[in-house]
Short mmCIF file of C-alpha atoms in Angstrom, two decimals:
data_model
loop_
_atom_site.label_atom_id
_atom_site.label_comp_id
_atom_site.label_asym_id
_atom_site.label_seq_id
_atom_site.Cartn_x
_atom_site.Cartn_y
_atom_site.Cartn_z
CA UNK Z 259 -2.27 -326.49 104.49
CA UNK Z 260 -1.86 -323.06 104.56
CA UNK Z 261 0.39 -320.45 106.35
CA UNK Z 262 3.00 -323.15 107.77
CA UNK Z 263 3.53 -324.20 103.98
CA UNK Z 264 5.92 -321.18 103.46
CA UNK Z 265 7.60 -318.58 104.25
CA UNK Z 266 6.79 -314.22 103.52
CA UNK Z 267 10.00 -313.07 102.25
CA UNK Z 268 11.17 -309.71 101.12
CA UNK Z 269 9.15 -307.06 99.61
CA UNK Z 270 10.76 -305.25 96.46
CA UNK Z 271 9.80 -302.12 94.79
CA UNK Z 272 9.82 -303.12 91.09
CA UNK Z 273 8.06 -299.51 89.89
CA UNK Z 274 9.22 -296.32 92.09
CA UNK Z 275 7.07 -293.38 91.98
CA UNK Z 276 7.26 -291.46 95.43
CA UNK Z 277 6.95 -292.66 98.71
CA UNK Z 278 3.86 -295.13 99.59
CA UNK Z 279 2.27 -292.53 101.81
CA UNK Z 280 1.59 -290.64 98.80
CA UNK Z 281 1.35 -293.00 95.92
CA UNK Z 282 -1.06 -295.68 94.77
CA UNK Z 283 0.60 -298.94 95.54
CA UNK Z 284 0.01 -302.57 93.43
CA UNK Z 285 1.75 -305.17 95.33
CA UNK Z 286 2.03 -308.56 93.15
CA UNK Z 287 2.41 -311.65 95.58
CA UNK Z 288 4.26 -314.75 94.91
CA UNK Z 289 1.70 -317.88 95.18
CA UNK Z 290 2.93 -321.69 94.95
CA UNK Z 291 6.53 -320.70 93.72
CA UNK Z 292 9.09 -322.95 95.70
CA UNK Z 293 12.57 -321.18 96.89
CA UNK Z 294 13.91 -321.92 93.82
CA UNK Z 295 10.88 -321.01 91.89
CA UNK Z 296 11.45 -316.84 92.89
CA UNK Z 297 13.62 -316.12 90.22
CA UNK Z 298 10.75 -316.84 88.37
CA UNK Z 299 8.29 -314.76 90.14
CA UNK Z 300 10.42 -312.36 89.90
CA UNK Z 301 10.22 -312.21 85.91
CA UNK Z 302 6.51 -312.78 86.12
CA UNK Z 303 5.91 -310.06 88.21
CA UNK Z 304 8.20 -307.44 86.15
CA UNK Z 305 6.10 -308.61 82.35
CA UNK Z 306 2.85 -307.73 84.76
CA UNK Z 307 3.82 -304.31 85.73
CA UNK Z 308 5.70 -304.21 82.04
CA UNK Z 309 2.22 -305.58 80.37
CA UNK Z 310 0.61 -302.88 82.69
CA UNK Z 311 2.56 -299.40 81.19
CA UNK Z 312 1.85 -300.57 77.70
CA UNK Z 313 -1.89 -300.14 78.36
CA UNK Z 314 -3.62 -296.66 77.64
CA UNK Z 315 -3.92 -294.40 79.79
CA UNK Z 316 -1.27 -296.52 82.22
CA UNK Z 317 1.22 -294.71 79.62
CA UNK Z 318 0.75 -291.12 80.44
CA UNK Z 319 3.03 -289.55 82.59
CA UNK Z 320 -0.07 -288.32 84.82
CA UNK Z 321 -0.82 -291.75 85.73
CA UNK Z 322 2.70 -293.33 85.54
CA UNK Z 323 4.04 -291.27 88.55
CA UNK Z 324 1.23 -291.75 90.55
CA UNK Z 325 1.39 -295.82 90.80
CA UNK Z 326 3.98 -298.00 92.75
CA UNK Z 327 4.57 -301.21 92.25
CA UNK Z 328 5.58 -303.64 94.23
CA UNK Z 329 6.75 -307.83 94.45
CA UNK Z 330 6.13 -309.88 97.39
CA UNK Z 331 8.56 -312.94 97.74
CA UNK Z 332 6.78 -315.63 99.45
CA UNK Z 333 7.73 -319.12 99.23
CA UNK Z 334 5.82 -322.24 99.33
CA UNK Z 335 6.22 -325.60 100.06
CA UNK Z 336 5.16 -327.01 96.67
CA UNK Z 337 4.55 -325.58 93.36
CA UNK Z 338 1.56 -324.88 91.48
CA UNK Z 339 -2.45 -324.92 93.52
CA UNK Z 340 -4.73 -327.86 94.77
CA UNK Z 341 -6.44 -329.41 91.91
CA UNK Z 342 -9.62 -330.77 93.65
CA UNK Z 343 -11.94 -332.96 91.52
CA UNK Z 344 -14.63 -330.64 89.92
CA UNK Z 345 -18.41 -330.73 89.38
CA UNK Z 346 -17.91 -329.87 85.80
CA UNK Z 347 -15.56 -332.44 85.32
CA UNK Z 348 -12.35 -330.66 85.86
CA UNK Z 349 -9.25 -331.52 88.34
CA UNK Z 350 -7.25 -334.20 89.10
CA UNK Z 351 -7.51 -334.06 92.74
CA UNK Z 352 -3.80 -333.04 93.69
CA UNK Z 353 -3.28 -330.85 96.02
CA UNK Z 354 0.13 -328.54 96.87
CA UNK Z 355 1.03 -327.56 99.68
CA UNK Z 356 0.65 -323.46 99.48
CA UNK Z 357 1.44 -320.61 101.77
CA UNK Z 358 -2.07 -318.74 100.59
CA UNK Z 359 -3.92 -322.24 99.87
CA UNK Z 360 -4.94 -321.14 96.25
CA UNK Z 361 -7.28 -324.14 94.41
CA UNK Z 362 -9.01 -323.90 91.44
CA UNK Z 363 -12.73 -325.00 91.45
CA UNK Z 364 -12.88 -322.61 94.28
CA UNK Z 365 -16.50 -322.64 94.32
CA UNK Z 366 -16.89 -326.36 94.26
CA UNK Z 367 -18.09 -326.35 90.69
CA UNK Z 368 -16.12 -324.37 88.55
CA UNK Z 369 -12.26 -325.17 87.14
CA UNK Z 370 -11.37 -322.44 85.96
CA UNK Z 371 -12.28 -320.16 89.28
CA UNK Z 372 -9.05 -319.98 91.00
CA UNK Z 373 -8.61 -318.63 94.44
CA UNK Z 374 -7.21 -318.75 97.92
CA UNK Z 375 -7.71 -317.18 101.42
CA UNK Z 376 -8.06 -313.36 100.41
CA UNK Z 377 -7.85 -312.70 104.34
CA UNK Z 378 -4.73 -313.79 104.94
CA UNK Z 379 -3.44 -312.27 101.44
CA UNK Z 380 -4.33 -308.84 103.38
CA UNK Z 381 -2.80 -309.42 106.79
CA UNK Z 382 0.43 -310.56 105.16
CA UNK Z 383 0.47 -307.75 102.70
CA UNK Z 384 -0.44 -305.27 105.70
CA UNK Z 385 2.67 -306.37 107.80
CA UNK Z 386 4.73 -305.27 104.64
CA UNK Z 387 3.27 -302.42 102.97
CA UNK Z 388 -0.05 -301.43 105.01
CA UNK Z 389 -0.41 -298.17 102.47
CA UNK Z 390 -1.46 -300.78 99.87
CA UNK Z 391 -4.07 -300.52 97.80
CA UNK Z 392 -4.31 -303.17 95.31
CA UNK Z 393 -3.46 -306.94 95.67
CA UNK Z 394 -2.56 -309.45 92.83
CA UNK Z 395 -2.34 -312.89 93.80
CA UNK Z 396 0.05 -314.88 91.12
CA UNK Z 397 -0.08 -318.29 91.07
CA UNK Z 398 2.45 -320.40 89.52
CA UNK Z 399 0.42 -323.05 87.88
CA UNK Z 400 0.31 -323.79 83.85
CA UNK Z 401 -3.44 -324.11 84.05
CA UNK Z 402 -5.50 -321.35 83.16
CA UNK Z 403 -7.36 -319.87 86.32
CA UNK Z 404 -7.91 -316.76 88.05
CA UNK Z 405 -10.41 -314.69 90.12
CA UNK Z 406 -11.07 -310.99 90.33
CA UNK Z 407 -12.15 -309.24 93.56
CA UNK Z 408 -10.16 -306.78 96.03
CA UNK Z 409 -7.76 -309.13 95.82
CA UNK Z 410 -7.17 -310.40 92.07
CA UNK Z 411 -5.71 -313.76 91.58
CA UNK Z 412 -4.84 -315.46 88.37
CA UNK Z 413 -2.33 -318.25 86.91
CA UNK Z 414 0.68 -317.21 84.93
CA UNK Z 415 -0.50 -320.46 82.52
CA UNK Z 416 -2.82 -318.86 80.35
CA UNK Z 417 -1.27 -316.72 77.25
CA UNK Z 418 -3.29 -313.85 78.24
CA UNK Z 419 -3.13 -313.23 82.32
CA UNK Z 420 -1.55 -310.21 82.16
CA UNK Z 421 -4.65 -308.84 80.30
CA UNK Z 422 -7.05 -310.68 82.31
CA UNK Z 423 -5.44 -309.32 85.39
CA UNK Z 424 -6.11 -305.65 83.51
CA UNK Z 425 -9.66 -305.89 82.87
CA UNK Z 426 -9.93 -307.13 87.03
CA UNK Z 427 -7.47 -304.01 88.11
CA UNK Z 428 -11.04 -301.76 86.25
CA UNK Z 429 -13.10 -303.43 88.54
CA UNK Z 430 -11.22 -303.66 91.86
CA UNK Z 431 -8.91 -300.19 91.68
CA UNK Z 432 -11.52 -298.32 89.67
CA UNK Z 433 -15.06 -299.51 90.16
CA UNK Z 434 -15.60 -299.95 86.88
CA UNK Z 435 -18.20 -302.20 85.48
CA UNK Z 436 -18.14 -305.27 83.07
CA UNK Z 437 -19.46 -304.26 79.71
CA UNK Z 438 -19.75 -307.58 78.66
CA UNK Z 439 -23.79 -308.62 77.98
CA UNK Z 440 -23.89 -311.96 79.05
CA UNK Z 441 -24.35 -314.12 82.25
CA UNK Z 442 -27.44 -312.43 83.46
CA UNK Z 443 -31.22 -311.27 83.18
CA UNK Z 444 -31.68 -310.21 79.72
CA UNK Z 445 -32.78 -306.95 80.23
CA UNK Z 446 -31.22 -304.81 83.19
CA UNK Z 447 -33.88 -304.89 85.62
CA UNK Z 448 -33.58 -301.39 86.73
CA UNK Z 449 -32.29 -298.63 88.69
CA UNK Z 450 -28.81 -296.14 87.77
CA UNK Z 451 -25.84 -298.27 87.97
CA UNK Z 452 -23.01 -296.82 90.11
CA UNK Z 453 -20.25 -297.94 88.07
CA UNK Z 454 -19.34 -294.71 86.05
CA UNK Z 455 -19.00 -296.90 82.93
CA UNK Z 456 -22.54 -298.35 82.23
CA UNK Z 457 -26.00 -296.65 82.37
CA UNK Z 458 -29.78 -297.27 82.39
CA UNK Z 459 -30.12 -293.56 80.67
CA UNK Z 460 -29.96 -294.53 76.66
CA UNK Z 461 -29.84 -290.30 75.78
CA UNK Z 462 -26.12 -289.52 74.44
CA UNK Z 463 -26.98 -286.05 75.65
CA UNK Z 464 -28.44 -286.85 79.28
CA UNK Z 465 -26.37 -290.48 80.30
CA UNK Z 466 -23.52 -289.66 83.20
CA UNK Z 467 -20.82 -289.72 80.36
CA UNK Z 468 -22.12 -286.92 78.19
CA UNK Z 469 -19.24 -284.56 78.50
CA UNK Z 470 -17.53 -287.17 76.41
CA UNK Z 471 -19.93 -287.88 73.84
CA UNK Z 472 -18.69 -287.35 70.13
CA UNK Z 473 -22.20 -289.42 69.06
CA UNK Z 474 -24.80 -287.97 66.96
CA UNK Z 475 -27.81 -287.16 68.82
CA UNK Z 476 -29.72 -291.02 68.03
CA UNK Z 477 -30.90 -292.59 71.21
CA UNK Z 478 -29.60 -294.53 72.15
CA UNK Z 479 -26.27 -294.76 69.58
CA UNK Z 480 -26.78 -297.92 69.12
CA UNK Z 481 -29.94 -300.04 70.41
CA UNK Z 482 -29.46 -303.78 70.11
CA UNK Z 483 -31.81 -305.49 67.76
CA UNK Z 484 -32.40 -308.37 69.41
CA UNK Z 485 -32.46 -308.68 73.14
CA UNK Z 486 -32.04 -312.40 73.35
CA UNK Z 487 -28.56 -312.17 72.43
CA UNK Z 488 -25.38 -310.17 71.94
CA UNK Z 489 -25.49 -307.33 69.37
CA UNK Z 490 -23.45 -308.96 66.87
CA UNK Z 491 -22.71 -305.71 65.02
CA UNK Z 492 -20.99 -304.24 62.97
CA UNK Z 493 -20.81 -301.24 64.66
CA UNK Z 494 -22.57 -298.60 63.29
CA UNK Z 495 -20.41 -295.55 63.87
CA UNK Z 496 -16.26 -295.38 64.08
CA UNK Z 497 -14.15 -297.34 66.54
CA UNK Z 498 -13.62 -294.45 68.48
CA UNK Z 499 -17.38 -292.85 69.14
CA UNK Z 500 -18.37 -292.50 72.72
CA UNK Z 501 -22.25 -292.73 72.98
CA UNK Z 502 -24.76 -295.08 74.42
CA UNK Z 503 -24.13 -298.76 73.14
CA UNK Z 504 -27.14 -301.21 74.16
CA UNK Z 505 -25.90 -304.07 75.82
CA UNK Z 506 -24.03 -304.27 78.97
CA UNK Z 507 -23.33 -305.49 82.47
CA UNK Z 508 -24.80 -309.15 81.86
CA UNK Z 509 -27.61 -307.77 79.98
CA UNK Z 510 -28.64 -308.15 76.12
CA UNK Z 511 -30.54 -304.70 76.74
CA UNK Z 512 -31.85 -301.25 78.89
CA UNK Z 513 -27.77 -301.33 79.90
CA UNK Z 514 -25.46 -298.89 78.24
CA UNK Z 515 -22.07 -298.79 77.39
CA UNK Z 516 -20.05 -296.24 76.06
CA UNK Z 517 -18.50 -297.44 73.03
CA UNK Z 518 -18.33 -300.17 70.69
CA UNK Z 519 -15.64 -301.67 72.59
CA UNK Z 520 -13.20 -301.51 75.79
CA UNK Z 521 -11.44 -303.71 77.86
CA UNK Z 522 -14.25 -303.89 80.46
CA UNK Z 523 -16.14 -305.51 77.74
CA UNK Z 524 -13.36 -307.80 75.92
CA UNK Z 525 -9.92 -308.27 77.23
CA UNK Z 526 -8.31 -307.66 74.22
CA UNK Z 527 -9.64 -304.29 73.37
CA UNK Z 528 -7.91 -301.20 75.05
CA UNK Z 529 -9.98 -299.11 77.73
CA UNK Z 530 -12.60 -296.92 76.04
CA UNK Z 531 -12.56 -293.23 76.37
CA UNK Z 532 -15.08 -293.02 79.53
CA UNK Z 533 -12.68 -296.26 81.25
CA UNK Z 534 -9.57 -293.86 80.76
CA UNK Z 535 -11.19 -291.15 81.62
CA UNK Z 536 -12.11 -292.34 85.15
CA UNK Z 537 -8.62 -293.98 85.57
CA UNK Z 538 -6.79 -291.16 84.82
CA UNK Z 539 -9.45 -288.88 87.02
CA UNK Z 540 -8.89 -291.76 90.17
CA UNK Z 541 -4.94 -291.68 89.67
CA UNK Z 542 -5.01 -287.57 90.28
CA UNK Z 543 -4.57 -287.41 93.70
CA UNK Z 544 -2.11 -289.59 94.08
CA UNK Z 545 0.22 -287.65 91.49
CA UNK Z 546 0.02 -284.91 93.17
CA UNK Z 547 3.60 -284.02 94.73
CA UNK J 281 0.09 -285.65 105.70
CA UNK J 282 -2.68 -287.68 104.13
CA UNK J 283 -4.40 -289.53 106.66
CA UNK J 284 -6.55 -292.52 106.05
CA UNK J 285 -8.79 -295.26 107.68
CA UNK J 286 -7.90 -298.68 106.75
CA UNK J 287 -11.26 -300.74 107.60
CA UNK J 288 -11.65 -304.40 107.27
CA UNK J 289 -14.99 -306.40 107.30
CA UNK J 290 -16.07 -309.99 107.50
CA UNK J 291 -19.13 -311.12 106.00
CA UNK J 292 -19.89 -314.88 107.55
CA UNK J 293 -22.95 -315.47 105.36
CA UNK J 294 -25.18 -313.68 107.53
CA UNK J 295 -23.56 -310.47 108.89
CA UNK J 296 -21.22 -307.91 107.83
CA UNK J 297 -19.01 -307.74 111.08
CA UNK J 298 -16.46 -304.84 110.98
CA UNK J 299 -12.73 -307.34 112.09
CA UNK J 300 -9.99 -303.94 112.44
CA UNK J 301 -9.95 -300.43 111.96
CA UNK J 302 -6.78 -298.53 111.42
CA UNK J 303 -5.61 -295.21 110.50
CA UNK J 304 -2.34 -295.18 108.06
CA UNK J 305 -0.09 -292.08 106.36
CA UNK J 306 -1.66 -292.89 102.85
CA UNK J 307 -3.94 -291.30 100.18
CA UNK J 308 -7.16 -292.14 98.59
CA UNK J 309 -8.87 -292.38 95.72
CA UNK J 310 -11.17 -289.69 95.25
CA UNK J 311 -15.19 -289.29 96.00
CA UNK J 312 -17.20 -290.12 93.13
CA UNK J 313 -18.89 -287.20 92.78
CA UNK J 314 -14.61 -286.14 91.54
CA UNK J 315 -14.75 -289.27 89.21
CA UNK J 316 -18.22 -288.62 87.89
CA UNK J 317 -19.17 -285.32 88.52
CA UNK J 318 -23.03 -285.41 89.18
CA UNK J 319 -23.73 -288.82 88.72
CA UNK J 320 -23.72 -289.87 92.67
CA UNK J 321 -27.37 -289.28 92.87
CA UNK J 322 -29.81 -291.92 92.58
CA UNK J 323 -27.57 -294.79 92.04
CA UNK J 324 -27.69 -298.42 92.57
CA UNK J 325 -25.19 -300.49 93.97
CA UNK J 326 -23.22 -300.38 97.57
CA UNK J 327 -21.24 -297.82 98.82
CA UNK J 328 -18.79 -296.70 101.07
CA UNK J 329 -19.36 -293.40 103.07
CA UNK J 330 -17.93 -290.93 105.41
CA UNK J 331 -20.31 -289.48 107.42
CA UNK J 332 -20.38 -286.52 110.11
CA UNK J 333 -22.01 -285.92 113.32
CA UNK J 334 -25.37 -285.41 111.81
CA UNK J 335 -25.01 -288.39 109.05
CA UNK J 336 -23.90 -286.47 106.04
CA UNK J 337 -22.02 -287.74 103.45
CA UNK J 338 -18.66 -286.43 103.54
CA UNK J 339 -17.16 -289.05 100.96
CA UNK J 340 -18.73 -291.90 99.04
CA UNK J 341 -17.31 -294.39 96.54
CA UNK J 342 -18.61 -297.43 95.11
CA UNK J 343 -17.58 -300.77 96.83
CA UNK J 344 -18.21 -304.63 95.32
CA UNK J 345 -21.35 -306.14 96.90
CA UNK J 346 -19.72 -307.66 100.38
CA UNK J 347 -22.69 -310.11 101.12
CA UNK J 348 -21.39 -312.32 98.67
CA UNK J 349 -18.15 -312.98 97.61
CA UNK J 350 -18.87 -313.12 93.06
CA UNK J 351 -15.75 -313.84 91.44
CA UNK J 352 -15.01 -313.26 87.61
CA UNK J 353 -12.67 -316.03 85.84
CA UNK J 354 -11.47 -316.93 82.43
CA UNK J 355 -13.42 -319.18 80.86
CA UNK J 356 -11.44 -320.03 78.06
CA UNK J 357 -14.47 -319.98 75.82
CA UNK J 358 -13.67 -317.66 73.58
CA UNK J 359 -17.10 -316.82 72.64
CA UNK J 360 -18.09 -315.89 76.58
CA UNK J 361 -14.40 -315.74 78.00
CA UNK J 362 -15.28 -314.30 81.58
CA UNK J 363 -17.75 -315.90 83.73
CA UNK J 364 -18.89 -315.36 87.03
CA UNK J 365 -19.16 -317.20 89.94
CA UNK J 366 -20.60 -317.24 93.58
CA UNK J 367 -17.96 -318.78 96.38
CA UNK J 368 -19.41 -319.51 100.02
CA UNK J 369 -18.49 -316.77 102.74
CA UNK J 370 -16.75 -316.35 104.50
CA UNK J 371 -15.53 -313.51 102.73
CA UNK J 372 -13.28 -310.31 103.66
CA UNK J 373 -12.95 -306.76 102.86
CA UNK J 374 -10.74 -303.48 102.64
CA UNK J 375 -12.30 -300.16 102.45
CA UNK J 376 -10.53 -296.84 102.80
CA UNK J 377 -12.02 -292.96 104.00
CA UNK J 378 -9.64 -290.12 104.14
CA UNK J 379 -9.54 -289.46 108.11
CA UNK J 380 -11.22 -286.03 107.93
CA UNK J 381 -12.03 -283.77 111.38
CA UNK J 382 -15.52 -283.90 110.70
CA UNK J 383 -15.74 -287.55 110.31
CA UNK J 384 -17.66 -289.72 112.83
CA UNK J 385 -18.80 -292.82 111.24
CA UNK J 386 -18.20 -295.36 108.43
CA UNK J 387 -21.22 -296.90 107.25
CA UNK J 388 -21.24 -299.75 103.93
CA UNK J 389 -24.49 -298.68 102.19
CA UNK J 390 -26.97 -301.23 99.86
CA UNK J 391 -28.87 -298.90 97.28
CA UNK J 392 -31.37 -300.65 95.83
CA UNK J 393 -33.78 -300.05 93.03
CA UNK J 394 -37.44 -299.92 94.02
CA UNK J 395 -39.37 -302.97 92.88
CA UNK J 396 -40.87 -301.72 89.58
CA UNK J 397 -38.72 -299.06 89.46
CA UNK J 398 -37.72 -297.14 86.29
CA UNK J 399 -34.77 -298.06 84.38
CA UNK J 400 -33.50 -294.71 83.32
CA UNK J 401 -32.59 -292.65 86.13
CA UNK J 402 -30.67 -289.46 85.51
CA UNK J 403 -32.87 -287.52 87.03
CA UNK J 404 -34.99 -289.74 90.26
CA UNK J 405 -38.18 -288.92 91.16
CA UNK J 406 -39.32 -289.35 94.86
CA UNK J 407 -40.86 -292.59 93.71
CA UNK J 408 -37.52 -293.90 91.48
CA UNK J 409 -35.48 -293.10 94.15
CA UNK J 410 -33.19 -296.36 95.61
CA UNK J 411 -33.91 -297.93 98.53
CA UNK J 412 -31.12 -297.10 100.80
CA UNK J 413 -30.11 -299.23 104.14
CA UNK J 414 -27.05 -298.97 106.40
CA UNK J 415 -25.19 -303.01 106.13
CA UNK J 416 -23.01 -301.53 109.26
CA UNK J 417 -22.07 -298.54 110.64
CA UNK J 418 -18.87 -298.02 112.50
CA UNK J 419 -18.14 -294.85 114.79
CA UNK J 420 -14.41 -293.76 114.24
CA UNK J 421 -12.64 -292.94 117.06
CA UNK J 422 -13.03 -288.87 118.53
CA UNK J 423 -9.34 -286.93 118.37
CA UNK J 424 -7.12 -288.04 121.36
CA UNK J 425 -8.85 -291.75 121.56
CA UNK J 426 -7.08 -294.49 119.67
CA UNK J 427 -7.92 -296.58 117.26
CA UNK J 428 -9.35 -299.44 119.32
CA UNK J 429 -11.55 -297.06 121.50
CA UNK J 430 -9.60 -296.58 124.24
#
C-alpha cells in the first residue's frame, strides 16, 4: 500500500495573502478520502483554516496577511486508515488502501497515535508548493487519532481536531513547548529550555518572558504545592497574569509556565500572552510587503 | 528576493544523514534571538544554525529532537488528553536558513545540560553551560556552484 493507492490532484489556495515566495504557507492534505470523498475534504479543510482565524492572535490583521493557506486534493483508493490490532487493545485489524499509508497504533502500541509516511507527505507537497512551510495531514476516519510533528496529522472524527491540530501548529510552526505537567520526570531535570514558552528560571523579574510580566514580584507566581502531581489550583492571581507558573513541560515542578493557562497547556484554553506574543513576533517577516 | 535553503534529513536510528538540499524564492521565520530577544544563550534543546567561514552563528532556531521521531496524540482521557509517544525511525526532516553571502555551513546542534547541572539558567556559568555537539554539518554550496556541488 502506499503511493499506487491514489492519485495527487490539484492544489487550491483556500486563504490568499501574497504570493508564496513571501508568505507563510499551511498546506492541508487530503488523506484516505476516495474521489468522491473530496467534496468533503474540501469542507474539512475550509472549518480548519475557518477554526484557525477564530483563534487569538490568528485574528489580527498582522498575522492574517502574513499566512496562506492551502488544500491538497489527493485521492485514495479506500476511505478511512489501517486499523492494525493494538497492544493496548485497540483496532480491528482492517486496513485501507491509502495514498500516504496513515494507521493508527503507529507505534505498535498506541490507538490513538495516528500517522503515515511523513517523507513522502514532503516530496508530494514539494512538487506542488516547495515554499511550504507547514504540513497537515487530514485523515478521513471517524476515529479519534492524530500525531503532531513537522508534519501534523489528525482524524476529522474527534469533536475537537481542529483544536488539537492548533495546539500541534505551537509546536511545529512556532517551537513552542507543551505546558502540560504530565508524562515525564517529576521534576525538570535541568538546564534552560529553548522553547520561548517554559523556563527553569522561577524569578518573574529575571525568566526570558519578563518584558511581559504583569505578576507581583513572588517567586515564583505560583510554586506548586505538591510535586507528585498537577497543581490543582485555583489559581491564585487573575486569568490573565503572566508570571512564572510551576508546572510544565511533563514536569509537576522546577518548569515554568507563563500563565495559569494556554493552549500549549490545554486545548481548550486560548494561547497565553507569551504564546501570542511569539506567534505574532514569528509571523513578522512574512507580513512584510 | 528572499532566498532560502530547503534541507532535508534522515535519521535511520543511528545517523542523521542529510537526503537533499535546495535553495527556493521563500522567507523564513526569524532567528530566535528576534523571537526571544536574549534568551538564545545557554539553552537546552537542538538547534538549527547558519554558520560562516569561521563557524559563527549567523541564524539559529529551535528544531524538534531528530534522533527520535516523539509524537503527541489525543488521548481522549480527559484528565491527561495528550500523550506522547516514541515511533521507530526511520524518521525525516525539513529545516530552513535564509541563504545569506556569508553562509557556509548548516549544522543540527544537541545542547545538552551538564550532568548535575543547575536548573535555573538565565545567566550560565562556565560550569552550567550546555554541552554542545554538531549531529551533522553540511557545507552549502560557494556562489556559482549548484546545489548538488557541482
Amino acid at each position: 500500500m502506499g503511493a499506487d493507492d491514489g492519485a495527487v490532484g490539484r492544489l487550491t489556495e483556500i486563504v490568499n495573502a501574497g504570493s508564496p515566495e513571501k508568505r507563510w504557507n499551511l498546506v492541508i492534505v487530503a488523506e484516505g478520502y476516495r474521489e468522491a470523498e473530496l467534496a468533503q475534504f474540501a469542507i474539512d479543510a475550509h472549518s480548519l483554516a475557518d477554526r484557525l482565524f477564530l483563534e487569538p492572535p490568528f485574528t489580527e490583521p498582522r498575522v492574517r496577511r502574513a499566512i496562506n493557506v492551502y488544500r491538497l486534493d489527493v485521492r485514495s483508493t479506500q476511505s478511512g486508515a489501517d486499523k492494525p490490532r493494538c497492544a493496548d487493545g485497540g483496532g480491528t485489524g482492517t486496513q485501507a488502501a491509502t495514498f500516504f499509508d496513515a494507521r493508527f497504533c503507529f507505534d505498535g502500541s498506541t490507538q490513538r497515535l495516528l500517522a503515515g509516511n511523513s517523507a513522502l507527505a514532503m516530496a508530494t507537497v514539494s512538487r506542488a508548493l516547495p515554499q511550504w512551510h507547514q504540513i497537515l495531514m487530514l485523515v478521513n476516519d471517524s476515529e479519534r487519532g492524530g500525531a503532531g510533528g513537522q508534519v501534523g496529522w489528525f482524524s476529522n472524527g474527534g469533536a475537537d481536531w481542529r483544536e488539537v491540530a492548533i495546539h500541534e501548529l505551537g509546536h511545529s510552526a512556532f517551537h513552542l513547548a507543551d505546558e502540560y505537567d504530565y508524562g515525564g520526570p517529576a521534576s525538570w531535570p535541568g538546564g534552560e529550555p529553548a522553547e520561548p514558552n517554559v523556563s527553569a528560571e522561577p524569578d518573574p523579574s529575571r525568566v526570558k518572558w519578563r518584558a511581559l510580566v504583569n505578576a507581583g514580584p513572588a517567586s515564583p507566581t505560583r510554586a506548586n504545592p505538591d510535586c507528585a502531581r498537577t497543581d490543582p489550583g485555583p489559581n491564585p492571581v487573575a486569568a490573565d497574569i503572566v508570571g512564572t507558573f510551576e508546572g510544565a513541560r511533563y514536569s509537576h515542578c522546577a518548569a515554568y509556565r507563563p500563565a495559569w493557562n494556554c493552549k500549549m497547556r490545554n486545548t481548550a484554553a486560548p494561547f497565553c500572552p507569551v504564546c501570542a506574543d511569539v506567534i505574532v513576533g514569528t509571523m513578522a517577516p512574512f507580513a512584510r510587503p | 528576493m528572499d532566498e532560502a535553503y530547503r534541507l532535508i534529513f534522515s535519521f535511520d536510528g543511528e545517523r542523521v544523514q542529510l537526503q537533499s538540499m535546495e535553495k527556493l524564492a521563500m522567507r523564513v521565520p526569524p532567528a530566535i534571538a528576534a523571537v526571544s530577544p536574549g534568551a538564545e544563550a545557554g539553552l537546552v534543546g537542538h538547534f538549527v544554525e547558519l554558520r560562516d567561514a569561521e563557524g559563527a552563528a549567523l541564524y539559529q532556531r529551535p528544531i524538534a529532537p531528530p534522533e527520535a521521531l516523539r509524537l503527541e496524540y489525543p488521548t481522549g482521557d480527559p484528565e491527561r488528553p495528550l500523550g506522547r509517544a516514541e515511533a521507530a525511525a526511520p524518521a525525516t526532516m525539513s529545516v530552513l536558513v535564509p541563504a545569506r553571502e556569508a553562509g557556509r555551513s548548516v549544522a543540527l546542534v544537541e545542547a545538552a545540560a551538564p550532568p548535575g547541572g543547575d536548573a535555573a539558567g538565565a545567566e550560565p556559568t562556565a560550569e552550567s553551560a550546555p554541552v554542545r555537539r554538531d549531529l551533522i554539518s553540511v557545507a552549502l554550496p560557494a556562489a556559482g556552484e549548484t546545489d548538488d556541488g557541482r
